[in-house]
C-alpha positions as YAML, in Angstrom:
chain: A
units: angstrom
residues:
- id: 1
  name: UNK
  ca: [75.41, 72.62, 94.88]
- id: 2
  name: UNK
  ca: [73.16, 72.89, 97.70]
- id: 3
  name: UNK
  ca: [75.10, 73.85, 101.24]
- id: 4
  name: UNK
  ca: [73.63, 70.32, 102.17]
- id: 5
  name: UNK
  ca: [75.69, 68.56, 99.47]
- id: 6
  name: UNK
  ca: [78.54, 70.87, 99.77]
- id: 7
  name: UNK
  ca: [82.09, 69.14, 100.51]
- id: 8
  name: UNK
  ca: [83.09, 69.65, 103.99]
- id: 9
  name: UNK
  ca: [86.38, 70.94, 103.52]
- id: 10
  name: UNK
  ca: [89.03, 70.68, 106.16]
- id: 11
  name: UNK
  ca: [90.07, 72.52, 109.34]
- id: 12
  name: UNK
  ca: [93.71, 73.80, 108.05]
- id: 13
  name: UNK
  ca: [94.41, 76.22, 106.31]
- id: 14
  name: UNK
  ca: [96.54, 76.39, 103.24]
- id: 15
  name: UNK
  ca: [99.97, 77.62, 103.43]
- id: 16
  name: UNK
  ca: [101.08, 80.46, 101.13]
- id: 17
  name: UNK
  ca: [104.12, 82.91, 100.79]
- id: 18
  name: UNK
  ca: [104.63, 85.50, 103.21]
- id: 19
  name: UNK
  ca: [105.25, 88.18, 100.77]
- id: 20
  name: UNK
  ca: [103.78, 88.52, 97.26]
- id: 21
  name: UNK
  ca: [105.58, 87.41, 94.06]
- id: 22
  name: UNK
  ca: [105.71, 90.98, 92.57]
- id: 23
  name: UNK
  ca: [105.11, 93.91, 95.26]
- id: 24
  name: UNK
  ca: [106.95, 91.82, 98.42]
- id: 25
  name: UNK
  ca: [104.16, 93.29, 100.90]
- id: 26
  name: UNK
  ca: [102.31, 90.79, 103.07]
- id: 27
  name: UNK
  ca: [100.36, 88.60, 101.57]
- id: 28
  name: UNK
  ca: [97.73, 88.07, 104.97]
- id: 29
  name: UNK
  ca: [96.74, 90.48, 107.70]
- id: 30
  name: UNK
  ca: [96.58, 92.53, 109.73]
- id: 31
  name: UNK
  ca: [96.66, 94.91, 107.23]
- id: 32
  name: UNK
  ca: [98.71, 98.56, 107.87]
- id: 33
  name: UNK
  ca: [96.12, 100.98, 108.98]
- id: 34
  name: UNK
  ca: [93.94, 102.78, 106.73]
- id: 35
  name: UNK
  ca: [94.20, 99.82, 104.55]
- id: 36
  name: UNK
  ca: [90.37, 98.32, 102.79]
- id: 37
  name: UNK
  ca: [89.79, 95.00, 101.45]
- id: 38
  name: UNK
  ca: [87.34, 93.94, 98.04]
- id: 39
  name: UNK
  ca: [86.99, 91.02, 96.98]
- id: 40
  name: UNK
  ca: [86.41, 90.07, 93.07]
- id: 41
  name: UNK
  ca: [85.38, 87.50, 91.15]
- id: 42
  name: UNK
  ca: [85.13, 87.42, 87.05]
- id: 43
  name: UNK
  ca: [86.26, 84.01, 85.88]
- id: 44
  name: UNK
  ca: [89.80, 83.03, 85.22]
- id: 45
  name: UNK
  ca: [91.44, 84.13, 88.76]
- id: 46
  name: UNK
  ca: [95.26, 84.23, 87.14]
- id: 47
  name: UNK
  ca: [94.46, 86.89, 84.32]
- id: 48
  name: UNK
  ca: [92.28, 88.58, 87.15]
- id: 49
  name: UNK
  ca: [94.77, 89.06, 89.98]
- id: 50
  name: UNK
  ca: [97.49, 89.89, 87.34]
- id: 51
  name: UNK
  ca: [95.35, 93.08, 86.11]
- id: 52
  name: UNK
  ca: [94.83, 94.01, 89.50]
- id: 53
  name: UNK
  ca: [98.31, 94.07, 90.73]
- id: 54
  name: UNK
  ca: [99.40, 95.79, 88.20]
- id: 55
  name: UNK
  ca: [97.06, 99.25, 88.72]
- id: 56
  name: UNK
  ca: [99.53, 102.16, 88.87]
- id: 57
  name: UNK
  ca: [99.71, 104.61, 91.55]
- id: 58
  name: UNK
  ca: [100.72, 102.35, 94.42]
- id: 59
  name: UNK
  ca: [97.07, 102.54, 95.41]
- id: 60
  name: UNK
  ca: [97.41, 98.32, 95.16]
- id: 61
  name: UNK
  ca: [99.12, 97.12, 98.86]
- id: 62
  name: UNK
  ca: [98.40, 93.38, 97.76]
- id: 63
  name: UNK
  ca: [96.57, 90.61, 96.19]
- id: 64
  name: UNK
  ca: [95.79, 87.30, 96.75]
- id: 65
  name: UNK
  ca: [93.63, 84.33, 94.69]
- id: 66
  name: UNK
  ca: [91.41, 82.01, 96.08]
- id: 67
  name: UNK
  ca: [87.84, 80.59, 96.77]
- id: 68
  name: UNK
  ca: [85.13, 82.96, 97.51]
- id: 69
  name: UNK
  ca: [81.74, 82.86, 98.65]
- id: 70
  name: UNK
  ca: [81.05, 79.05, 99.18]
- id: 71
  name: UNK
  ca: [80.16, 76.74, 101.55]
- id: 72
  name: UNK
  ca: [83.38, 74.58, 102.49]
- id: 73
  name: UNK
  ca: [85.96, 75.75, 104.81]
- id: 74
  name: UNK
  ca: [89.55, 75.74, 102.80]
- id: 75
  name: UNK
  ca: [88.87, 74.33, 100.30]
- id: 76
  name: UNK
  ca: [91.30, 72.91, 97.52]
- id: 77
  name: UNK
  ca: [91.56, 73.99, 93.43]
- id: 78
  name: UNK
  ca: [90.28, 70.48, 93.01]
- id: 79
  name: UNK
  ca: [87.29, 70.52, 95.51]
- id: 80
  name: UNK
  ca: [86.33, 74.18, 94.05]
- id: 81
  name: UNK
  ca: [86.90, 72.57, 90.32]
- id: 82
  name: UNK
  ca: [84.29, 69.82, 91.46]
- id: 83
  name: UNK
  ca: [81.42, 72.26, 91.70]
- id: 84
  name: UNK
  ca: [80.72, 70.84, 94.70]
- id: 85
  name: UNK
  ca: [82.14, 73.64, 97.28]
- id: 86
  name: UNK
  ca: [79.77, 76.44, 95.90]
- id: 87
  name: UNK
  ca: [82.80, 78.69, 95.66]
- id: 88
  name: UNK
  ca: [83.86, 80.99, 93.01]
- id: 89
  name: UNK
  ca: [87.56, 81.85, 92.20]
- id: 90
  name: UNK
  ca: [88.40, 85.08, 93.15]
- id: 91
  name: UNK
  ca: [90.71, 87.74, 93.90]
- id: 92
  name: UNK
  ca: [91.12, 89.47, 97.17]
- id: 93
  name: UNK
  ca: [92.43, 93.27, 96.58]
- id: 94
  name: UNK
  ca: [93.93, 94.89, 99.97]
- id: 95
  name: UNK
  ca: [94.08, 98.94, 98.86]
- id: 96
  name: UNK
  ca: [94.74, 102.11, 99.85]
- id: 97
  name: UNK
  ca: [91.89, 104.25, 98.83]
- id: 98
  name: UNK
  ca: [93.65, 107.54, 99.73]
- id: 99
  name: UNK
  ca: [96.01, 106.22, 96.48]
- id: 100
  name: UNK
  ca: [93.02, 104.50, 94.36]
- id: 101
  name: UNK
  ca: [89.43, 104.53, 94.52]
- id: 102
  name: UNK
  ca: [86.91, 101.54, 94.68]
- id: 103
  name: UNK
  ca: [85.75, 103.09, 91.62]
- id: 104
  name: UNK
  ca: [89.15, 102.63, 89.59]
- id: 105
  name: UNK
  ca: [88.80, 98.78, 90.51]
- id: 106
  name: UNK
  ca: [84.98, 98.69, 89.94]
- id: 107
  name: UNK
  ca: [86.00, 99.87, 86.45]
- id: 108
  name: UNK
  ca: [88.56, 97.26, 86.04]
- id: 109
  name: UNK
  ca: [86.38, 94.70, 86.85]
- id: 110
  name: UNK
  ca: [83.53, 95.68, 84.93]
- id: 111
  name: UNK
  ca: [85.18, 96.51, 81.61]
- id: 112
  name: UNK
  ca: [87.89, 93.13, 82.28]
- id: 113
  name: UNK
  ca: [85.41, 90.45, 81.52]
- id: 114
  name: UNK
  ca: [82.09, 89.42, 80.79]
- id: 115
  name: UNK
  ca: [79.45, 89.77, 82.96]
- id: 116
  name: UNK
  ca: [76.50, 88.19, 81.00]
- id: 117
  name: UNK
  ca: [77.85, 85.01, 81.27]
- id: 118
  name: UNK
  ca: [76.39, 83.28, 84.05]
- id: 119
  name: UNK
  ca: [77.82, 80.10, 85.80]
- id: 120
  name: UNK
  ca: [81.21, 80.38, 83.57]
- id: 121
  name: UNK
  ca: [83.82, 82.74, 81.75]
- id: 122
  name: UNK
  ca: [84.81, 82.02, 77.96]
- id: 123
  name: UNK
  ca: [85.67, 78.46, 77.85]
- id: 124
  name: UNK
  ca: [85.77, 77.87, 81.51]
- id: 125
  name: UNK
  ca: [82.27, 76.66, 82.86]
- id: 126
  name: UNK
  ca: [81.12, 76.19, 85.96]
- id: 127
  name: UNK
  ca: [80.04, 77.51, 89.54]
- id: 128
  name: UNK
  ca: [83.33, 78.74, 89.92]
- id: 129
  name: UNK
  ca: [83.65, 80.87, 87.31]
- id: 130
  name: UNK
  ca: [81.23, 83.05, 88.13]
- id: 131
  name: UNK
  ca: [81.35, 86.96, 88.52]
- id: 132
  name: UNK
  ca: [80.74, 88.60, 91.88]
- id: 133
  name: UNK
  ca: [81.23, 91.52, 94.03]
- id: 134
  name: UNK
  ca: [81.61, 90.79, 97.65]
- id: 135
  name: UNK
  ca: [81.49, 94.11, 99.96]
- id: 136
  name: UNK
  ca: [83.03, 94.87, 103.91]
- id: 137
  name: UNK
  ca: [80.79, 97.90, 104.26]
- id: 138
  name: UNK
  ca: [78.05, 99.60, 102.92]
- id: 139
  name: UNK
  ca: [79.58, 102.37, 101.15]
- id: 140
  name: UNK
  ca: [81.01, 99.13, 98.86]
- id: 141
  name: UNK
  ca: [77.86, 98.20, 98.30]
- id: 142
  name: UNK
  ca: [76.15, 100.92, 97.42]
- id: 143
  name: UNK
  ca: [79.39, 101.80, 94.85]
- id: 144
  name: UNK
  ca: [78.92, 98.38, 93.42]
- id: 145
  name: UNK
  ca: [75.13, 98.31, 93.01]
- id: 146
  name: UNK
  ca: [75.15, 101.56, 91.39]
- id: 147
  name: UNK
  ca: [78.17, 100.32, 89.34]
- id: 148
  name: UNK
  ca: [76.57, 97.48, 88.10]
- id: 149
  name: UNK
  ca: [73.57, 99.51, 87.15]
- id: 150
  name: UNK
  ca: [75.50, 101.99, 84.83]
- id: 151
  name: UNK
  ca: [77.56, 99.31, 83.16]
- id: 152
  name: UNK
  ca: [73.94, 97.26, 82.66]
- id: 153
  name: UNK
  ca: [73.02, 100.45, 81.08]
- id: 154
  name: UNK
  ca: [76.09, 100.69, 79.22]
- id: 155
  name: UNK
  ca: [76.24, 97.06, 77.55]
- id: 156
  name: UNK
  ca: [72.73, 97.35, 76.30]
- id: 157
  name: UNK
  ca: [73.62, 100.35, 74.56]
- id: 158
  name: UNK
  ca: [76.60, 98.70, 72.93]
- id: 159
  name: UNK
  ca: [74.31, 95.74, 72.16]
- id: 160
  name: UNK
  ca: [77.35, 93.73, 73.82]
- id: 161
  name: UNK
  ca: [76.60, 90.96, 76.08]
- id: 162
  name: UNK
  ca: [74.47, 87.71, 76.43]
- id: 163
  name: UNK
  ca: [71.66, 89.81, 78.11]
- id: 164
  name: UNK
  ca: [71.33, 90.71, 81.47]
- id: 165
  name: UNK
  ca: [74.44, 90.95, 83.79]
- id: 166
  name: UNK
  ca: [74.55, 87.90, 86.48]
- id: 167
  name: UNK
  ca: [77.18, 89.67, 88.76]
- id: 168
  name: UNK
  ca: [75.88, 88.44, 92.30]
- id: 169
  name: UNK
  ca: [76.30, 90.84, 95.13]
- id: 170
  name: UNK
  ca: [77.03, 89.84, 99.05]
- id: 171
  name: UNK
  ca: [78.23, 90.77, 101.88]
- id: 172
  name: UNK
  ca: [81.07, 89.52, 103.54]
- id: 173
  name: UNK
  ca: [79.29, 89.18, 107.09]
- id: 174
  name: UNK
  ca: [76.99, 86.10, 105.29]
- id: 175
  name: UNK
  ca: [80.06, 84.30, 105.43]
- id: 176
  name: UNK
  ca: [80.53, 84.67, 108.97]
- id: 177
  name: UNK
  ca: [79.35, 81.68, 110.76]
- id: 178
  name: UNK
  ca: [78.94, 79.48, 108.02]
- id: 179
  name: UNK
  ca: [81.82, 78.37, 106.35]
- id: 180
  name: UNK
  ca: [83.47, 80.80, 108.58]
- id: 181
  name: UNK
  ca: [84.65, 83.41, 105.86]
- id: 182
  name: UNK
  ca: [83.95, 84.94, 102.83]
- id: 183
  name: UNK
  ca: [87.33, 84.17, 101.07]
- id: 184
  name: UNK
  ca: [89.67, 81.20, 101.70]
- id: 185
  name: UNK
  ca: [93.37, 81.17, 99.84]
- id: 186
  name: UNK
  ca: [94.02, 79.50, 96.87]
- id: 187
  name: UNK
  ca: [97.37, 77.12, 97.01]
- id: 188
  name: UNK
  ca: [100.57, 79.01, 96.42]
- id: 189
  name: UNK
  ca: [100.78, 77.71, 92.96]
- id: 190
  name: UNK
  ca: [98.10, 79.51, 91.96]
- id: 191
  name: UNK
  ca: [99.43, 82.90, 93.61]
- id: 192
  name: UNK
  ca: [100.73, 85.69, 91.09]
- id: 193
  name: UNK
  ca: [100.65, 82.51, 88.87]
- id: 194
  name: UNK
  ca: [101.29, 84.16, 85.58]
- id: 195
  name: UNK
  ca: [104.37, 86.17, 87.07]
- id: 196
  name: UNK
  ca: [106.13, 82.70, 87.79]
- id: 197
  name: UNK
  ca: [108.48, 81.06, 85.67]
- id: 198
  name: UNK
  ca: [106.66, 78.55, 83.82]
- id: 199
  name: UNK
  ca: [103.63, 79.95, 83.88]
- id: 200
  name: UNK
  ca: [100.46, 79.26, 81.48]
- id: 201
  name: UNK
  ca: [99.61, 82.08, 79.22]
- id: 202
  name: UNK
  ca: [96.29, 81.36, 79.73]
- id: 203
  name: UNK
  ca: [92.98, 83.39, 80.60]
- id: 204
  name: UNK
  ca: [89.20, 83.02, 79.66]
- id: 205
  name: UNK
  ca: [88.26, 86.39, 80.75]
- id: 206
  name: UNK
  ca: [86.14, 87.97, 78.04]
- id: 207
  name: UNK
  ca: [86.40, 91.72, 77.83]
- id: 208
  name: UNK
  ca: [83.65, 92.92, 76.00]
- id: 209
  name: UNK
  ca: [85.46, 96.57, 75.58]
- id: 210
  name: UNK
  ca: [82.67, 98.66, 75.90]
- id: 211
  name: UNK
  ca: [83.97, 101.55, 78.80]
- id: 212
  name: UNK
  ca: [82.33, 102.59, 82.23]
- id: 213
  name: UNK
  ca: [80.33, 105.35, 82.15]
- id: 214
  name: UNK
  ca: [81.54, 108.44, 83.80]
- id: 215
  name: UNK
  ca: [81.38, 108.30, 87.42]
- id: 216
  name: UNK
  ca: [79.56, 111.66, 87.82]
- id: 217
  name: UNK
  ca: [76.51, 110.24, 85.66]
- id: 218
  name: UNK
  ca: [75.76, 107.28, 88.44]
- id: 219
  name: UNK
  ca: [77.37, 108.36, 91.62]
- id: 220
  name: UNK
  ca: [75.57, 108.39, 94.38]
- id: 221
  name: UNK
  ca: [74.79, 111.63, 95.62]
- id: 222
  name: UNK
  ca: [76.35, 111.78, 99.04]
- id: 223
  name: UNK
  ca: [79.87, 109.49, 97.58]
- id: 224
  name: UNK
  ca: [80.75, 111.90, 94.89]
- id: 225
  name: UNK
  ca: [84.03, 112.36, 96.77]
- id: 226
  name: UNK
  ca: [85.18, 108.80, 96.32]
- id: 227
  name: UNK
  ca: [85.96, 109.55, 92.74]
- id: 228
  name: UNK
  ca: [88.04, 107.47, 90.47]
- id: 229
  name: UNK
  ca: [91.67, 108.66, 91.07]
- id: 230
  name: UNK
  ca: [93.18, 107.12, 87.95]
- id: 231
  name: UNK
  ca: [93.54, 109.76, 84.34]
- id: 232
  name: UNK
  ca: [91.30, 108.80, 81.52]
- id: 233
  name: UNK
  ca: [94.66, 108.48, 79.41]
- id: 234
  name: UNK
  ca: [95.55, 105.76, 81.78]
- id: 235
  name: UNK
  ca: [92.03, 104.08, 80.41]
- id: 236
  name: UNK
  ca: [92.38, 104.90, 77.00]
- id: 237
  name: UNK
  ca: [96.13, 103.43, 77.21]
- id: 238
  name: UNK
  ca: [95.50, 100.44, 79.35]
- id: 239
  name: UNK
  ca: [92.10, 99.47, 78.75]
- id: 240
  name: UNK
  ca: [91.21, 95.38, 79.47]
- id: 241
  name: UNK
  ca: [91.64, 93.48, 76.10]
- id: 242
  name: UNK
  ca: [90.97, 90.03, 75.31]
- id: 243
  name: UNK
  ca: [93.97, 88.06, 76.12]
- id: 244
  name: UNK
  ca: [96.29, 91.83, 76.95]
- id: 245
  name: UNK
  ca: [97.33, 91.28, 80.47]
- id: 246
  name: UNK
  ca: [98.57, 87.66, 79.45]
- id: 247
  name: UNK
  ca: [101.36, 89.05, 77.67]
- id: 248
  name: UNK
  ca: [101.88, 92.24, 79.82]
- id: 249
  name: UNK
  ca: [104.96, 92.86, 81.94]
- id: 250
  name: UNK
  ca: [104.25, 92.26, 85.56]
- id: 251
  name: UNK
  ca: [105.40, 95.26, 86.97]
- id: 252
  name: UNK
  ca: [102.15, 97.52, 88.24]
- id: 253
  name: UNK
  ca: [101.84, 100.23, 85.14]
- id: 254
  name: UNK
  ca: [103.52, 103.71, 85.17]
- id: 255
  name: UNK
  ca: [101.39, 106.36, 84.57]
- id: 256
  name: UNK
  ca: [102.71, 108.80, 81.73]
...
């Protein structure tokens, strides 16, 4: 949809929790100091958020689903489910990067879908299932274009993939003036969804299982010292799978 035809959304904003679901800390801002803020996008927000959360180390402070990158203020599941918001569902990630890198959930996202798929994610099609990266400052850009560069390398290795990766890239700041922000909240239904009873076991994310490259082979000279922080037996343990984090207990992971 063109930000012409775009729905106008509405001038509230949608009530959530205080506190999430499954790690009780704040679910909005202002954040504790030190604190740095990603947003994600790769399909099926539920199985997204869920994977996310669950990162070991404590590095996580909090998550939060919702509608990213658009053109309508606030918008509603239904409005973004229309197509006609220009919003993707995604999952905002508030962490402490002296506990976890941007590279640990760079990998995550990468390797916990499909990022050849265009406007959609498995069986879910659409403008707001699409993947994205959406960065707060330029040392998150220049992590997630190099990032997306050694995975691209990666999957055409493997042979995996529908061809090239669509991942879009943005800045937050375009967001600014028009709708306002980069990423509105989802309704609270939709928060920590598959840690609620009666919960869906549902996700369309597509891992395609094929790892990151190491970090030292695509690092950018001068950010070498933002290094992954999680082991490589946490990978090898933990790894996305298709359908795994469905089933998986929502507790955030325990490394051996």
């Amino acid at each position: 949809v063109t930000q012409s035809r775009a729905l106008r959304g509405g001038a509230d904003k949608i009530e959530i929790s205080k506190h999430h679901f499954i790690l009780h800390t704040p679910m909005e801002g202002p954040w504790p100091d030190g604190m740095k803020v990603v947003v994600l996008a790769n399909g099926c927000f539920w199985g997204s958020e869920k994977g996310l959360w669950r990162l070991p180390g404590g590095g996580v402070f909090s998550t939060a689903v919702g509608f990213a990158a658009g053109y309508t203020p606030n918008p509603s599941y239904n409005e973004a489910c229309s197509g006609s918001t220009g919003s993707t569902g995604a999952v905002q990630v508030v962490y402490d990067p002296c506990k976890l890198s941007l590279v640990d959930l760079l990998r995550w996202f990468w390797e916990s879908h499909d990022p050849t798929q265009g406007m959609g994610q498995g069986s879910d099609r659409g403008t707001q299932y699409r993947s994205g990266l959406y960065f707060f400052e330029e040392e998150q850009r220049r992590l997630m274009e190099a990032s997306k560069q050694a995975y691209s390398k990666a999957l055409r290795a493997s042979g995996r993939g529908e061809g090239p990766i669509t991942t879009e890239l943005r800045a937050a700041a375009e967001f600014k003036n028009k709708p306002g922000e980069l990423f509105y909240y989802a309704e609270e239904y939709h928060q920590q969804y598959l840690a609620k009873p009666g919960a869906r076991p549902y996700c369309s994310a597509q891992p395609l299982q094929v790892s990151m490259p190491a970090f030292e082979t695509w690092a950018p000279a001068d950010l070498t010292h933002l290094a992954p922080m999680l082991p490589e037996s946490f990978w090898l343990k933990h790894r996305p799978r298709p359908h795994s984090v469905v089933g998986a207990p929502n507790q955030p992971i325990k490394l051996d």
